[in-house]
């Protein structure tokens, strides 16, 4: 496949506090033999140390190649994004909130046959707060998101909430570095409300319907990690070492991601992690470029 894309963007400064960004993306797919043009625009206004912005954009995505085996003349899937954002960054503090609405068109459907008859929508709000100042040598952040989304796509018989979507999610991360020990202690807690699960099949009238549905239990994960940096502070060091010890799901909380059904739907088995608790001990080395922060942040 040959996929070509061209993107053009310009900034327009209306005043010292008001700026706009306009852009357009052109795409061509040789497999689909189709082109699309996706306009995008945003408007930002500075409010003291904060900034408020509005954004709109059209985004396209090609169907997965496996579906093209069943129907070659498929369309791009389309998503229209509407976003309102406010962000304030000051010395040691970051606050960000975002409200969004997304409309989906031409989503891939596989029932009764493969086509682009799907659609959907999503709306929600997100909050983020980070504080590096209040507690000495402590960096923590809190995030929360609310998501209300429904789609009619893939093999869904009706419009449903997708099984990957949790309505409420929240997390807390705390990091403390002890200089004398050259060690950083990290703790994190993640929460998500249960996600929906479904089984589809045919009823007695040979109609394709939802034969069983439910919601998984809430997701809880308390994790802890320790990072030891033996070479920190050495100006002439060209080799950077990070020792990592981490325990995921310290409390061993039960986690269920979805359910697998038997052929006739009479039984279902939960899909769970391979282990209730995961313990990791490792040593990461980087040469020339100090990637310690990346390593630590990926092992919180």
PDB file of C-alpha atoms in Angstrom:
ATOM      1  CA  UNK A   1       0.000   0.000   0.000  1.00  0.00           C
ATOM      2  CA  UNK A   2       1.023   3.581  -0.686  1.00  0.00           C
ATOM      3  CA  UNK A   3      -0.331   6.128   1.760  1.00  0.00           C
ATOM      4  CA  UNK A   4       0.389   9.784   1.055  1.00  0.00           C
ATOM      5  CA  UNK A   5      -0.349  12.674   3.386  1.00  0.00           C
ATOM      6  CA  UNK A   6       0.287  16.419   3.277  1.00  0.00           C
ATOM      7  CA  UNK A   7      -0.346  18.749   6.195  1.00  0.00           C
ATOM      8  CA  UNK A   8      -0.318  22.551   6.170  1.00  0.00           C
ATOM      9  CA  UNK A   9      -0.745  24.783   9.204  1.00  0.00           C
ATOM     10  CA  UNK A  10      -0.520  28.475   9.995  1.00  0.00           C
ATOM     11  CA  UNK A  11      -0.613  30.582  13.155  1.00  0.00           C
ATOM     12  CA  UNK A  12      -2.566  33.825  13.246  1.00  0.00           C
ATOM     13  CA  UNK A  13      -1.903  36.252  16.094  1.00  0.00           C
ATOM     14  CA  UNK A  14      -4.954  38.474  16.481  1.00  0.00           C
ATOM     15  CA  UNK A  15      -3.698  40.249  19.630  1.00  0.00           C
ATOM     16  CA  UNK A  16      -0.987  39.580  22.211  1.00  0.00           C
ATOM     17  CA  UNK A  17      -3.473  37.411  24.118  1.00  0.00           C
ATOM     18  CA  UNK A  18      -5.490  35.883  21.275  1.00  0.00           C
ATOM     19  CA  UNK A  19      -4.158  33.488  18.652  1.00  0.00           C
ATOM     20  CA  UNK A  20      -5.636  31.111  16.109  1.00  0.00           C
ATOM     21  CA  UNK A  21      -4.227  28.048  14.397  1.00  0.00           C
ATOM     22  CA  UNK A  22      -5.618  26.836  11.077  1.00  0.00           C
ATOM     23  CA  UNK A  23      -4.635  23.638   9.350  1.00  0.00           C
ATOM     24  CA  UNK A  24      -5.643  21.141   6.690  1.00  0.00           C
ATOM     25  CA  UNK A  25      -4.538  17.570   6.099  1.00  0.00           C
ATOM     26  CA  UNK A  26      -4.772  15.790   2.749  1.00  0.00           C
ATOM     27  CA  UNK A  27      -4.555  11.989   2.556  1.00  0.00           C
ATOM     28  CA  UNK A  28      -4.602   9.400  -0.208  1.00  0.00           C
ATOM     29  CA  UNK A  29      -4.709   5.617   0.213  1.00  0.00           C
ATOM     30  CA  UNK A  30      -3.857   3.414  -2.754  1.00  0.00           C
ATOM     31  CA  UNK A  31      -5.682   0.462  -1.157  1.00  0.00           C
ATOM     32  CA  UNK A  32      -8.931   2.384  -0.738  1.00  0.00           C
ATOM     33  CA  UNK A  33      -8.259   4.459  -3.873  1.00  0.00           C
ATOM     34  CA  UNK A  34      -9.792   7.396  -2.042  1.00  0.00           C
ATOM     35  CA  UNK A  35      -8.678  10.803  -0.845  1.00  0.00           C
ATOM     36  CA  UNK A  36      -9.864  12.964   2.002  1.00  0.00           C
ATOM     37  CA  UNK A  37      -9.350  16.500   3.253  1.00  0.00           C
ATOM     38  CA  UNK A  38      -9.478  17.138   7.003  1.00  0.00           C
ATOM     39  CA  UNK A  39      -9.683  20.769   8.170  1.00  0.00           C
ATOM     40  CA  UNK A  40      -8.671  21.661  11.725  1.00  0.00           C
ATOM     41  CA  UNK A  41      -8.791  24.894  13.700  1.00  0.00           C
ATOM     42  CA  UNK A  42      -8.125  26.140  17.207  1.00  0.00           C
ATOM     43  CA  UNK A  43      -8.444  29.425  19.060  1.00  0.00           C
ATOM     44  CA  UNK A  44      -6.476  30.209  22.233  1.00  0.00           C
ATOM     45  CA  UNK A  45      -6.871  33.114  24.646  1.00  0.00           C
ATOM     46  CA  UNK A  46      -4.396  33.927  27.407  1.00  0.00           C
ATOM     47  CA  UNK A  47      -5.931  34.549  30.837  1.00  0.00           C
ATOM     48  CA  UNK A  48      -3.159  35.709  33.166  1.00  0.00           C
ATOM     49  CA  UNK A  49      -1.051  32.613  33.869  1.00  0.00           C
ATOM     50  CA  UNK A  50      -3.686  30.400  32.299  1.00  0.00           C
ATOM     51  CA  UNK A  51      -4.942  29.754  28.799  1.00  0.00           C
ATOM     52  CA  UNK A  52      -8.374  28.838  27.448  1.00  0.00           C
ATOM     53  CA  UNK A  53      -8.766  27.270  24.025  1.00  0.00           C
ATOM     54  CA  UNK A  54     -11.357  25.969  21.603  1.00  0.00           C
ATOM     55  CA  UNK A  55     -10.545  23.354  18.995  1.00  0.00           C
ATOM     56  CA  UNK A  56     -12.317  21.619  16.130  1.00  0.00           C
ATOM     57  CA  UNK A  57     -10.975  19.015  13.785  1.00  0.00           C
ATOM     58  CA  UNK A  58     -11.891  16.207  11.419  1.00  0.00           C
ATOM     59  CA  UNK A  59      -9.835  13.019  11.645  1.00  0.00           C
ATOM     60  CA  UNK A  60      -9.885  10.025   9.306  1.00  0.00           C
ATOM     61  CA  UNK A  61      -8.738   6.461   9.844  1.00  0.00           C
ATOM     62  CA  UNK A  62      -8.443   3.618   7.387  1.00  0.00           C
ATOM     63  CA  UNK A  63     -10.312   0.379   8.116  1.00  0.00           C
ATOM     64  CA  UNK A  64      -8.094  -2.464   9.302  1.00  0.00           C
ATOM     65  CA  UNK A  65      -6.696  -4.429   6.395  1.00  0.00           C
ATOM     66  CA  UNK A  66      -8.401  -7.652   7.454  1.00  0.00           C
ATOM     67  CA  UNK A  67     -11.807  -6.150   6.694  1.00  0.00           C
ATOM     68  CA  UNK A  68     -10.733  -5.249   3.152  1.00  0.00           C
ATOM     69  CA  UNK A  69     -10.579  -8.970   2.342  1.00  0.00           C
ATOM     70  CA  UNK A  70     -14.371  -9.059   2.662  1.00  0.00           C
ATOM     71  CA  UNK A  71     -15.083  -5.726   1.008  1.00  0.00           C
ATOM     72  CA  UNK A  72     -12.514  -3.851  -1.038  1.00  0.00           C
ATOM     73  CA  UNK A  73     -14.368  -0.582  -1.651  1.00  0.00           C
ATOM     74  CA  UNK A  74     -14.647   0.578   1.934  1.00  0.00           C
ATOM     75  CA  UNK A  75     -14.575   4.182   3.146  1.00  0.00           C
ATOM     76  CA  UNK A  76     -12.412   6.031   5.624  1.00  0.00           C
ATOM     77  CA  UNK A  77     -13.772   6.121   9.155  1.00  0.00           C
ATOM     78  CA  UNK A  78     -14.350   9.690  10.311  1.00  0.00           C
ATOM     79  CA  UNK A  79     -14.321  11.429  13.695  1.00  0.00           C
ATOM     80  CA  UNK A  80     -15.279  15.068  14.337  1.00  0.00           C
ATOM     81  CA  UNK A  81     -13.720  16.506  17.508  1.00  0.00           C
ATOM     82  CA  UNK A  82     -14.981  19.511  19.498  1.00  0.00           C
ATOM     83  CA  UNK A  83     -12.802  20.443  22.481  1.00  0.00           C
ATOM     84  CA  UNK A  84     -12.796  23.164  25.142  1.00  0.00           C
ATOM     85  CA  UNK A  85      -9.633  23.315  27.227  1.00  0.00           C
ATOM     86  CA  UNK A  86      -8.292  25.385  30.112  1.00  0.00           C
ATOM     87  CA  UNK A  87      -4.764  25.100  31.463  1.00  0.00           C
ATOM     88  CA  UNK A  88      -2.821  26.998  34.108  1.00  0.00           C
ATOM     89  CA  UNK A  89       0.862  26.423  34.790  1.00  0.00           C
ATOM     90  CA  UNK A  90       2.637  28.275  37.581  1.00  0.00           C
ATOM     91  CA  UNK A  91       5.740  27.654  39.659  1.00  0.00           C
ATOM     92  CA  UNK A  92       5.381  24.076  40.842  1.00  0.00           C
ATOM     93  CA  UNK A  93       1.708  23.686  39.913  1.00  0.00           C
ATOM     94  CA  UNK A  94      -0.186  22.496  36.848  1.00  0.00           C
ATOM     95  CA  UNK A  95      -3.959  22.450  36.413  1.00  0.00           C
ATOM     96  CA  UNK A  96      -5.734  21.312  33.268  1.00  0.00           C
ATOM     97  CA  UNK A  97      -9.346  20.568  32.434  1.00  0.00           C
ATOM     98  CA  UNK A  98     -10.928  19.595  29.143  1.00  0.00           C
ATOM     99  CA  UNK A  99     -14.461  19.079  27.896  1.00  0.00           C
ATOM    100  CA  UNK A 100     -14.900  17.180  24.646  1.00  0.00           C
ATOM    101  CA  UNK A 101     -17.523  15.910  22.251  1.00  0.00           C
ATOM    102  CA  UNK A 102     -16.768  13.511  19.412  1.00  0.00           C
ATOM    103  CA  UNK A 103     -19.005  12.290  16.616  1.00  0.00           C
ATOM    104  CA  UNK A 104     -18.093   9.170  14.629  1.00  0.00           C
ATOM    105  CA  UNK A 105     -19.185   8.407  11.073  1.00  0.00           C
ATOM    106  CA  UNK A 106     -18.685   5.494   8.662  1.00  0.00           C
ATOM    107  CA  UNK A 107     -17.400   3.102  11.314  1.00  0.00           C
ATOM    108  CA  UNK A 108     -16.688  -0.446  10.211  1.00  0.00           C
ATOM    109  CA  UNK A 109     -19.529  -2.904  10.751  1.00  0.00           C
ATOM    110  CA  UNK A 110     -19.338  -6.675  10.277  1.00  0.00           C
ATOM    111  CA  UNK A 111     -22.963  -7.688  10.767  1.00  0.00           C
ATOM    112  CA  UNK A 112     -24.851  -8.678   8.692  1.00  0.00           C
ATOM    113  CA  UNK A 113     -21.920  -8.007   6.328  1.00  0.00           C
ATOM    114  CA  UNK A 114     -18.787  -5.867   6.199  1.00  0.00           C
ATOM    115  CA  UNK A 115     -19.523  -2.217   5.433  1.00  0.00           C
ATOM    116  CA  UNK A 116     -19.214   1.354   6.742  1.00  0.00           C
ATOM    117  CA  UNK A 117     -22.671   1.643   8.284  1.00  0.00           C
ATOM    118  CA  UNK A 118     -21.458   2.294  11.832  1.00  0.00           C
ATOM    119  CA  UNK A 119     -21.690   5.478  13.865  1.00  0.00           C
ATOM    120  CA  UNK A 120     -21.158   6.687  17.392  1.00  0.00           C
ATOM    121  CA  UNK A 121     -20.517   9.559  19.745  1.00  0.00           C
ATOM    122  CA  UNK A 122     -18.532  10.331  22.874  1.00  0.00           C
ATOM    123  CA  UNK A 123     -18.609  13.141  25.387  1.00  0.00           C
ATOM    124  CA  UNK A 124     -16.774  13.697  28.611  1.00  0.00           C
ATOM    125  CA  UNK A 125     -14.628  15.813  30.863  1.00  0.00           C
ATOM    126  CA  UNK A 126     -11.101  15.423  32.205  1.00  0.00           C
ATOM    127  CA  UNK A 127      -9.253  17.006  35.134  1.00  0.00           C
ATOM    128  CA  UNK A 128      -5.542  16.982  35.911  1.00  0.00           C
ATOM    129  CA  UNK A 129      -3.683  18.492  38.882  1.00  0.00           C
ATOM    130  CA  UNK A 130       0.055  18.284  39.540  1.00  0.00           C
ATOM    131  CA  UNK A 131       1.879  19.721  42.557  1.00  0.00           C
ATOM    132  CA  UNK A 132       5.672  19.767  42.955  1.00  0.00           C
ATOM    133  CA  UNK A 133       5.787  22.531  45.559  1.00  0.00           C
ATOM    134  CA  UNK A 134       3.531  21.963  48.563  1.00  0.00           C
ATOM    135  CA  UNK A 135       5.409  18.968  50.013  1.00  0.00           C
ATOM    136  CA  UNK A 136       9.205  19.055  50.130  1.00  0.00           C
ATOM    137  CA  UNK A 137      10.852  16.759  47.561  1.00  0.00           C
ATOM    138  CA  UNK A 138       7.430  15.312  46.712  1.00  0.00           C
ATOM    139  CA  UNK A 139       5.845  15.379  43.270  1.00  0.00           C
ATOM    140  CA  UNK A 140       2.268  14.159  42.977  1.00  0.00           C
ATOM    141  CA  UNK A 141      -0.535  14.361  40.453  1.00  0.00           C
ATOM    142  CA  UNK A 142      -4.215  13.501  40.386  1.00  0.00           C
ATOM    143  CA  UNK A 143      -6.298  12.813  37.285  1.00  0.00           C
ATOM    144  CA  UNK A 144      -9.975  12.078  36.724  1.00  0.00           C
ATOM    145  CA  UNK A 145     -12.050  11.506  33.613  1.00  0.00           C
ATOM    146  CA  UNK A 146     -15.716  10.972  32.861  1.00  0.00           C
ATOM    147  CA  UNK A 147     -16.696   9.314  29.595  1.00  0.00           C
ATOM    148  CA  UNK A 148     -20.127   8.759  28.091  1.00  0.00           C
ATOM    149  CA  UNK A 149     -19.824   6.978  24.766  1.00  0.00           C
ATOM    150  CA  UNK A 150     -21.928   4.726  22.557  1.00  0.00           C
ATOM    151  CA  UNK A 151     -21.215   3.109  19.223  1.00  0.00           C
ATOM    152  CA  UNK A 152     -22.906   0.944  16.667  1.00  0.00           C
ATOM    153  CA  UNK A 153     -19.995  -0.758  14.935  1.00  0.00           C
ATOM    154  CA  UNK A 154     -18.229  -4.075  14.322  1.00  0.00           C
ATOM    155  CA  UNK A 155     -20.669  -6.893  15.244  1.00  0.00           C
ATOM    156  CA  UNK A 156     -22.923  -4.813  17.521  1.00  0.00           C
ATOM    157  CA  UNK A 157     -26.625  -5.450  16.811  1.00  0.00           C
ATOM    158  CA  UNK A 158     -27.619  -2.085  18.331  1.00  0.00           C
ATOM    159  CA  UNK A 159     -25.940   1.046  19.672  1.00  0.00           C
ATOM    160  CA  UNK A 160     -24.031   0.149  22.856  1.00  0.00           C
ATOM    161  CA  UNK A 161     -21.300   1.397  25.140  1.00  0.00           C
ATOM    162  CA  UNK A 162     -18.064  -0.256  23.887  1.00  0.00           C
ATOM    163  CA  UNK A 163     -16.551  -2.853  26.188  1.00  0.00           C
ATOM    164  CA  UNK A 164     -13.304  -0.870  26.509  1.00  0.00           C
ATOM    165  CA  UNK A 165     -14.990   2.228  27.960  1.00  0.00           C
ATOM    166  CA  UNK A 166     -15.109   2.861  31.711  1.00  0.00           C
ATOM    167  CA  UNK A 167     -17.475   5.660  32.717  1.00  0.00           C
ATOM    168  CA  UNK A 168     -15.260   6.963  35.539  1.00  0.00           C
ATOM    169  CA  UNK A 169     -11.483   6.642  35.852  1.00  0.00           C
ATOM    170  CA  UNK A 170      -9.144   8.228  38.384  1.00  0.00           C
ATOM    171  CA  UNK A 171      -5.521   7.932  39.410  1.00  0.00           C
ATOM    172  CA  UNK A 172      -3.096   9.262  42.004  1.00  0.00           C
ATOM    173  CA  UNK A 173       0.694   9.160  41.621  1.00  0.00           C
ATOM    174  CA  UNK A 174       3.157  10.214  44.336  1.00  0.00           C
ATOM    175  CA  UNK A 175       6.950  10.415  43.915  1.00  0.00           C
ATOM    176  CA  UNK A 176       9.525  11.294  46.575  1.00  0.00           C
ATOM    177  CA  UNK A 177      13.264  11.481  45.989  1.00  0.00           C
ATOM    178  CA  UNK A 178      15.660  11.000  48.924  1.00  0.00           C
ATOM    179  CA  UNK A 179      18.934  12.630  47.912  1.00  0.00           C
ATOM    180  CA  UNK A 180      21.120  10.992  50.558  1.00  0.00           C
ATOM    181  CA  UNK A 181      19.997   7.544  49.457  1.00  0.00           C
ATOM    182  CA  UNK A 182      20.027   8.396  45.736  1.00  0.00           C
ATOM    183  CA  UNK A 183      16.652   6.680  45.741  1.00  0.00           C
ATOM    184  CA  UNK A 184      13.167   7.581  44.589  1.00  0.00           C
ATOM    185  CA  UNK A 185      10.037   6.057  46.104  1.00  0.00           C
ATOM    186  CA  UNK A 186       6.882   5.920  43.973  1.00  0.00           C
ATOM    187  CA  UNK A 187       3.319   4.979  44.740  1.00  0.00           C
ATOM    188  CA  UNK A 188       0.288   4.928  42.468  1.00  0.00           C
ATOM    189  CA  UNK A 189      -3.376   4.065  42.727  1.00  0.00           C
ATOM    190  CA  UNK A 190      -5.700   3.587  39.768  1.00  0.00           C
ATOM    191  CA  UNK A 191      -9.470   3.201  39.812  1.00  0.00           C
ATOM    192  CA  UNK A 192     -12.032   2.606  37.088  1.00  0.00           C
ATOM    193  CA  UNK A 193     -15.690   1.734  37.238  1.00  0.00           C
ATOM    194  CA  UNK A 194     -16.708  -1.561  35.686  1.00  0.00           C
ATOM    195  CA  UNK A 195     -16.809  -1.885  31.917  1.00  0.00           C
ATOM    196  CA  UNK A 196     -19.716  -3.435  30.012  1.00  0.00           C
ATOM    197  CA  UNK A 197     -19.528  -6.864  28.433  1.00  0.00           C
ATOM    198  CA  UNK A 198     -21.866  -8.526  25.933  1.00  0.00           C
ATOM    199  CA  UNK A 199     -22.647 -11.725  24.131  1.00  0.00           C
ATOM    200  CA  UNK A 200     -24.345 -11.512  20.752  1.00  0.00           C
ATOM    201  CA  UNK A 201     -26.343 -14.255  19.086  1.00  0.00           C
ATOM    202  CA  UNK A 202     -29.621 -15.202  17.440  1.00  0.00           C
ATOM    203  CA  UNK A 203     -32.888 -15.506  19.321  1.00  0.00           C
ATOM    204  CA  UNK A 204     -35.753 -17.910  18.604  1.00  0.00           C
ATOM    205  CA  UNK A 205     -36.965 -15.655  15.797  1.00  0.00           C
ATOM    206  CA  UNK A 206     -33.508 -15.802  14.174  1.00  0.00           C
ATOM    207  CA  UNK A 207     -32.927 -12.148  14.990  1.00  0.00           C
ATOM    208  CA  UNK A 208     -29.402 -11.001  15.859  1.00  0.00           C
ATOM    209  CA  UNK A 209     -29.587  -9.575  19.391  1.00  0.00           C
ATOM    210  CA  UNK A 210     -27.745  -9.121  22.683  1.00  0.00           C
ATOM    211  CA  UNK A 211     -28.253 -12.468  24.450  1.00  0.00           C
ATOM    212  CA  UNK A 212     -26.380 -11.587  27.633  1.00  0.00           C
ATOM    213  CA  UNK A 213     -24.787  -8.493  29.099  1.00  0.00           C
ATOM    214  CA  UNK A 214     -23.413  -7.130  32.326  1.00  0.00           C
ATOM    215  CA  UNK A 215     -20.679  -5.017  33.832  1.00  0.00           C
ATOM    216  CA  UNK A 216     -17.341  -6.092  35.262  1.00  0.00           C
ATOM    217  CA  UNK A 217     -16.372  -5.278  38.828  1.00  0.00           C
ATOM    218  CA  UNK A 218     -14.626  -1.977  39.521  1.00  0.00           C
ATOM    219  CA  UNK A 219     -10.916  -1.911  38.761  1.00  0.00           C
ATOM    220  CA  UNK A 220      -8.493  -1.161  41.616  1.00  0.00           C
ATOM    221  CA  UNK A 221      -4.713  -1.195  41.448  1.00  0.00           C
ATOM    222  CA  UNK A 222      -2.347  -0.015  44.187  1.00  0.00           C
ATOM    223  CA  UNK A 223       1.287  -0.224  43.069  1.00  0.00           C
ATOM    224  CA  UNK A 224       4.650   0.659  44.558  1.00  0.00           C
ATOM    225  CA  UNK A 225       8.164   1.020  43.154  1.00  0.00           C
ATOM    226  CA  UNK A 226      11.664   2.021  44.257  1.00  0.00           C
ATOM    227  CA  UNK A 227      14.309   3.436  41.913  1.00  0.00           C
ATOM    228  CA  UNK A 228      17.988   3.554  42.848  1.00  0.00           C
ATOM    229  CA  UNK A 229      20.304   5.805  40.792  1.00  0.00           C
ATOM    230  CA  UNK A 230      23.913   5.056  41.857  1.00  0.00           C
ATOM    231  CA  UNK A 231      25.535   7.501  39.408  1.00  0.00           C
ATOM    232  CA  UNK A 232      23.273  10.500  39.916  1.00  0.00           C
ATOM    233  CA  UNK A 233      25.168  13.756  40.411  1.00  0.00           C
ATOM    234  CA  UNK A 234      28.300  12.652  38.535  1.00  0.00           C
ATOM    235  CA  UNK A 235      28.984  15.304  35.918  1.00  0.00           C
ATOM    236  CA  UNK A 236      31.452  13.177  33.934  1.00  0.00           C
ATOM    237  CA  UNK A 237      29.309  10.052  33.782  1.00  0.00           C
ATOM    238  CA  UNK A 238      28.559   8.677  30.336  1.00  0.00           C
ATOM    239  CA  UNK A 239      26.768   5.581  31.585  1.00  0.00           C
ATOM    240  CA  UNK A 240      23.516   5.986  33.476  1.00  0.00           C
ATOM    241  CA  UNK A 241      22.138   3.207  35.655  1.00  0.00           C
ATOM    242  CA  UNK A 242      18.689   2.822  37.204  1.00  0.00           C
ATOM    243  CA  UNK A 243      17.779  -0.096  39.440  1.00  0.00           C
ATOM    244  CA  UNK A 244      14.036  -0.686  39.588  1.00  0.00           C
ATOM    245  CA  UNK A 245      12.035  -2.724  42.070  1.00  0.00           C
ATOM    246  CA  UNK A 246       8.264  -2.638  41.658  1.00  0.00           C
ATOM    247  CA  UNK A 247       5.179  -4.423  42.916  1.00  0.00           C
ATOM    248  CA  UNK A 248       2.010  -4.101  40.855  1.00  0.00           C
ATOM    249  CA  UNK A 249      -1.373  -4.596  42.544  1.00  0.00           C
ATOM    250  CA  UNK A 250       0.142  -4.734  46.026  1.00  0.00           C
ATOM    251  CA  UNK A 251      -3.173  -5.651  47.677  1.00  0.00           C
ATOM    252  CA  UNK A 252      -3.922  -8.408  45.175  1.00  0.00           C
ATOM    253  CA  UNK A 253      -7.250  -6.812  44.227  1.00  0.00           C
ATOM    254  CA  UNK A 254      -9.383  -8.967  41.965  1.00  0.00           C
ATOM    255  CA  UNK A 255      -9.386  -7.620  38.413  1.00  0.00           C
ATOM    256  CA  UNK A 256     -11.730  -8.701  35.613  1.00  0.00           C
ATOM    257  CA  UNK A 257     -11.333  -7.144  32.166  1.00  0.00           C
ATOM    258  CA  UNK A 258     -14.047  -8.985  30.229  1.00  0.00           C
ATOM    259  CA  UNK A 259     -15.712 -12.390  29.844  1.00  0.00           C
ATOM    260  CA  UNK A 260     -15.296 -15.241  27.380  1.00  0.00           C
ATOM    261  CA  UNK A 261     -18.440 -17.210  26.537  1.00  0.00           C
ATOM    262  CA  UNK A 262     -18.846 -20.834  25.583  1.00  0.00           C
ATOM    263  CA  UNK A 263     -20.075 -21.618  22.083  1.00  0.00           C
ATOM    264  CA  UNK A 264     -23.758 -21.704  23.068  1.00  0.00           C
ATOM    265  CA  UNK A 265     -23.444 -18.961  25.681  1.00  0.00           C
ATOM    266  CA  UNK A 266     -24.411 -21.201  28.591  1.00  0.00           C
ATOM    267  CA  UNK A 267     -21.131 -20.533  30.433  1.00  0.00           C
ATOM    268  CA  UNK A 268     -18.833 -17.556  30.749  1.00  0.00           C
ATOM    269  CA  UNK A 269     -15.340 -17.255  32.179  1.00  0.00           C
ATOM    270  CA  UNK A 270     -13.754 -14.015  33.389  1.00  0.00           C
ATOM    271  CA  UNK A 271     -10.690 -12.648  31.627  1.00  0.00           C
ATOM    272  CA  UNK A 272      -8.192 -11.816  34.361  1.00  0.00           C
ATOM    273  CA  UNK A 273      -4.475 -10.992  34.590  1.00  0.00           C
ATOM    274  CA  UNK A 274      -2.175 -14.045  34.492  1.00  0.00           C
ATOM    275  CA  UNK A 275      -1.135 -13.256  38.086  1.00  0.00           C
ATOM    276  CA  UNK A 276      -2.884 -11.380  40.855  1.00  0.00           C
ATOM    277  CA  UNK A 277       0.318  -9.597  41.817  1.00  0.00           C
ATOM    278  CA  UNK A 278       3.394  -8.832  39.716  1.00  0.00           C
ATOM    279  CA  UNK A 279       6.900  -8.265  41.152  1.00  0.00           C
ATOM    280  CA  UNK A 280       9.732  -6.890  39.018  1.00  0.00           C
ATOM    281  CA  UNK A 281      13.429  -6.311  39.674  1.00  0.00           C
ATOM    282  CA  UNK A 282      15.562  -4.933  36.887  1.00  0.00           C
ATOM    283  CA  UNK A 283      18.535  -2.808  35.931  1.00  0.00           C
ATOM    284  CA  UNK A 284      18.371  -0.302  33.071  1.00  0.00           C
ATOM    285  CA  UNK A 285      21.458   1.178  31.434  1.00  0.00           C
ATOM    286  CA  UNK A 286      21.665   4.068  28.996  1.00  0.00           C
ATOM    287  CA  UNK A 287      24.827   5.300  27.312  1.00  0.00           C
ATOM    288  CA  UNK A 288      25.566   8.882  26.335  1.00  0.00           C
ATOM    289  CA  UNK A 289      22.040  10.179  26.940  1.00  0.00           C
ATOM    290  CA  UNK A 290      20.510  10.172  30.424  1.00  0.00           C
ATOM    291  CA  UNK A 291      17.139   8.430  30.117  1.00  0.00           C
ATOM    292  CA  UNK A 292      16.636   7.944  33.846  1.00  0.00           C
ATOM    293  CA  UNK A 293      13.433  10.017  33.963  1.00  0.00           C
ATOM    294  CA  UNK A 294      11.888   8.018  31.115  1.00  0.00           C
ATOM    295  CA  UNK A 295      12.761   4.741  32.834  1.00  0.00           C
ATOM    296  CA  UNK A 296      11.375   5.867  36.191  1.00  0.00           C
ATOM    297  CA  UNK A 297       8.143   7.229  34.706  1.00  0.00           C
ATOM    298  CA  UNK A 298       7.525   4.015  32.752  1.00  0.00           C
ATOM    299  CA  UNK A 299       7.886   1.946  35.934  1.00  0.00           C
ATOM    300  CA  UNK A 300       5.692   3.907  38.349  1.00  0.00           C
TER     301      UNK A 300
END
